[in-house]
Tab-separated table of C-alpha atoms in Angstrom:
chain	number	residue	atom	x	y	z
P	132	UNK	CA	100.609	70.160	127.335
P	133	UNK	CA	99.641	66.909	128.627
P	134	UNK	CA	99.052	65.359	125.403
P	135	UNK	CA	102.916	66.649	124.309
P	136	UNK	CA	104.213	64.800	127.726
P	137	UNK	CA	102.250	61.396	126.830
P	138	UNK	CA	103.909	61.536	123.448
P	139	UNK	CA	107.313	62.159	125.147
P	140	UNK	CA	106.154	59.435	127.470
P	141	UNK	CA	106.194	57.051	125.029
P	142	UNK	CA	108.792	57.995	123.328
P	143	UNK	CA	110.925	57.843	125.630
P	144	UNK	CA	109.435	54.096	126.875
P	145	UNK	CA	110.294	52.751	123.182
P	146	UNK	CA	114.072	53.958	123.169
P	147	UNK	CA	114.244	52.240	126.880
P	148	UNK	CA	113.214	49.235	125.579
P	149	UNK	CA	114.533	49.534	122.146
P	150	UNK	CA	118.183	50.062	124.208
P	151	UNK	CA	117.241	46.971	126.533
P	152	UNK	CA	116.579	44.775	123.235
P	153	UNK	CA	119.575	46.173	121.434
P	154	UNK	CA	121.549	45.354	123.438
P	155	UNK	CA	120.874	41.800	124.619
P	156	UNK	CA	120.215	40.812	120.832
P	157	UNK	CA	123.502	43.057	118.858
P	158	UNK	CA	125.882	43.176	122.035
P	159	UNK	CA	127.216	46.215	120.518
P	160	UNK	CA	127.807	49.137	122.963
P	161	UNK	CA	127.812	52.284	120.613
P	162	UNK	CA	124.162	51.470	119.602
P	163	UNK	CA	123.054	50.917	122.853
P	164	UNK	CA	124.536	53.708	124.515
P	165	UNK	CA	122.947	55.871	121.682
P	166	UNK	CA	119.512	54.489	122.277
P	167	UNK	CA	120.063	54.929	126.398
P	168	UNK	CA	121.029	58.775	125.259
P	169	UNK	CA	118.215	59.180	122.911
P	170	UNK	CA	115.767	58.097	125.706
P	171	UNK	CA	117.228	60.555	128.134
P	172	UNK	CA	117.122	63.685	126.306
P	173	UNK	CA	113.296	62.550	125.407
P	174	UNK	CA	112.979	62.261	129.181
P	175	UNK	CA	114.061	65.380	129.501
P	176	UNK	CA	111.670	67.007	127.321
P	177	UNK	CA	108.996	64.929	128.295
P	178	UNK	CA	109.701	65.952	131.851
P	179	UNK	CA	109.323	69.739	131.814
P	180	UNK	CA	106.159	69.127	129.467
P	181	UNK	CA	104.923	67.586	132.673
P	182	UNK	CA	105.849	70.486	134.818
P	183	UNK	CA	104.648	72.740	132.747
P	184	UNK	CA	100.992	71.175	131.910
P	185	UNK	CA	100.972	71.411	136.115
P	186	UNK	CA	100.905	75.167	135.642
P	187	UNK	CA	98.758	75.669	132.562
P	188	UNK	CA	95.271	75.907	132.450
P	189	UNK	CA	93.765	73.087	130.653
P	190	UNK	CA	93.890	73.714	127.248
P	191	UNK	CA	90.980	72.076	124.234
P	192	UNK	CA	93.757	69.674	123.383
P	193	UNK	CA	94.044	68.210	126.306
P	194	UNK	CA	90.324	67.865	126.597
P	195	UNK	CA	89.020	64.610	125.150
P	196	UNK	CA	85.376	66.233	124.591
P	197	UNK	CA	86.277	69.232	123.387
P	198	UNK	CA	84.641	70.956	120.641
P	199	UNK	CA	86.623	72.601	117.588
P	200	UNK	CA	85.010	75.862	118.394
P	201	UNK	CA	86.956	75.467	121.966
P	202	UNK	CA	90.047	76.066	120.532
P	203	UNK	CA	88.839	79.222	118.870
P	204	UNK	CA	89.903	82.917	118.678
P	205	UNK	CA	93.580	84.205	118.865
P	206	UNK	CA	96.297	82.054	119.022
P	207	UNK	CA	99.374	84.395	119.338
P	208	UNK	CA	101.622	86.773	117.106
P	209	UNK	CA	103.337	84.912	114.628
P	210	UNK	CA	105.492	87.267	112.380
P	211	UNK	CA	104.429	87.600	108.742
P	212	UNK	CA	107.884	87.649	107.568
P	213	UNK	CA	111.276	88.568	108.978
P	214	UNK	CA	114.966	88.222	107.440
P	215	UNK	CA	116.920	87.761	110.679
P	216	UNK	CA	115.962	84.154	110.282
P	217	UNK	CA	118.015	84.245	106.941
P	218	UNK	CA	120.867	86.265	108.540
P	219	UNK	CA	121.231	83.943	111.793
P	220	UNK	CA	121.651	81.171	109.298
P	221	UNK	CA	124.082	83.111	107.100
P	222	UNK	CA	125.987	84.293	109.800
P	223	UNK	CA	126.270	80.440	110.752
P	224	UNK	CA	127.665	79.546	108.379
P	225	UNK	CA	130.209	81.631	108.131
P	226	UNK	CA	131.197	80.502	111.870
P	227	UNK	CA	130.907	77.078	111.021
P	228	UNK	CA	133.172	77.891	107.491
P	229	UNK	CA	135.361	79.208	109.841
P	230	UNK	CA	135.183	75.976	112.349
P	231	UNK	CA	135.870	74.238	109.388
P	232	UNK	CA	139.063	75.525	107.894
P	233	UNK	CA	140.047	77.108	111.311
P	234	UNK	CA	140.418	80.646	110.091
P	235	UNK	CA	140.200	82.620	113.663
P	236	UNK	CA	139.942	85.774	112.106
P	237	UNK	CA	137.031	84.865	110.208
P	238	UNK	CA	135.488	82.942	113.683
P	239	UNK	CA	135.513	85.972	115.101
P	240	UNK	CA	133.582	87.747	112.328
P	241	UNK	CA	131.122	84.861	112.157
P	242	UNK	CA	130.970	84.702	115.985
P	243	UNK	CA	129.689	88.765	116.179
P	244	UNK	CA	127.798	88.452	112.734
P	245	UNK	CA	125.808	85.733	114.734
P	246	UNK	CA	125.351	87.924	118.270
P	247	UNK	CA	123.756	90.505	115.614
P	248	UNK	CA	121.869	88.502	114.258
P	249	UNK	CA	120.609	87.177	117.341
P	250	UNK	CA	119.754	90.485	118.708
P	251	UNK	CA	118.329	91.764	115.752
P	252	UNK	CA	115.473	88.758	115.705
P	253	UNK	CA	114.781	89.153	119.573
P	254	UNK	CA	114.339	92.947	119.251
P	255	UNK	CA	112.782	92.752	115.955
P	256	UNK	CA	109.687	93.912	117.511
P	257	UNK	CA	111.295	95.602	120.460
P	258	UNK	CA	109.773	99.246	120.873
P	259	UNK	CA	110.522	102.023	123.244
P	260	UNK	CA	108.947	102.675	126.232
P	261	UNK	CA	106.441	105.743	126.348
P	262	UNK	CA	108.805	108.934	127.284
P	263	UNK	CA	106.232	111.113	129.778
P	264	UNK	CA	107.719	114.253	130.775
């Protein structure tokens, strides 16, 4: 995680200066405050990728000698395919059609179409526990 907190790190050091120079040389507050913005929400993710590399074990990306056979074996579970990706995004947009033309009736729809959907992709792979009796 360190090397995701260096990029962060710099990141976040060019929209610093990048505010600093924009706004001595446009004197235009919008920008500036945009650029001041955009470097704090990079400082925030840059932050808790420090906090968490301090409680990781060093991973082979973070180790400058490391060998590609390091990083070998399993990764993680990554799903082979799923539609509750598809109906979180459907489901969207019928909230944010809703938004749109303000139909509350339909917001309301969208709004429990979208806990569903929700649900339904963080228990995709939910099972039940062993029943012992």
């Amino acid at each position: 995680m360190k090397v995701e907190a260096r990029l962060f790190d710099v990141t976040t050091s060019f929209f610093f200066l990048s505010a600093i120079i924009y706004g001595i040389w446009a004197q235009e507050p919008v920008g500036t405050v945009g650029l001041i913005l955009s470097g704090g929400l990079s400082m925030i993710i840059g932050s808790y990728f420090h906090f968490v590399a301090r409680r990781l074990e060093r991973r082979p990306e973070d180790n400058p000698d490391a060998e590609i056979s390091d990083g070998a074996g399993e990764i993680g579970f990554f799903s082979a395919g799923s539609y509750w990706p598809v109906a979180l995004a459907a489901s969207g947009g019928v909230a944010a059609l809703a938004l749109a033309f303000w139909q509350v009736w339909l917001l309301v729809i969208g709004l429990a179409l979208v806990l569903m959907a929700v649900a339904g992709l963080i228990f995709e792979y939910h099972t039940r526990p062993n029943e012992t009796d």
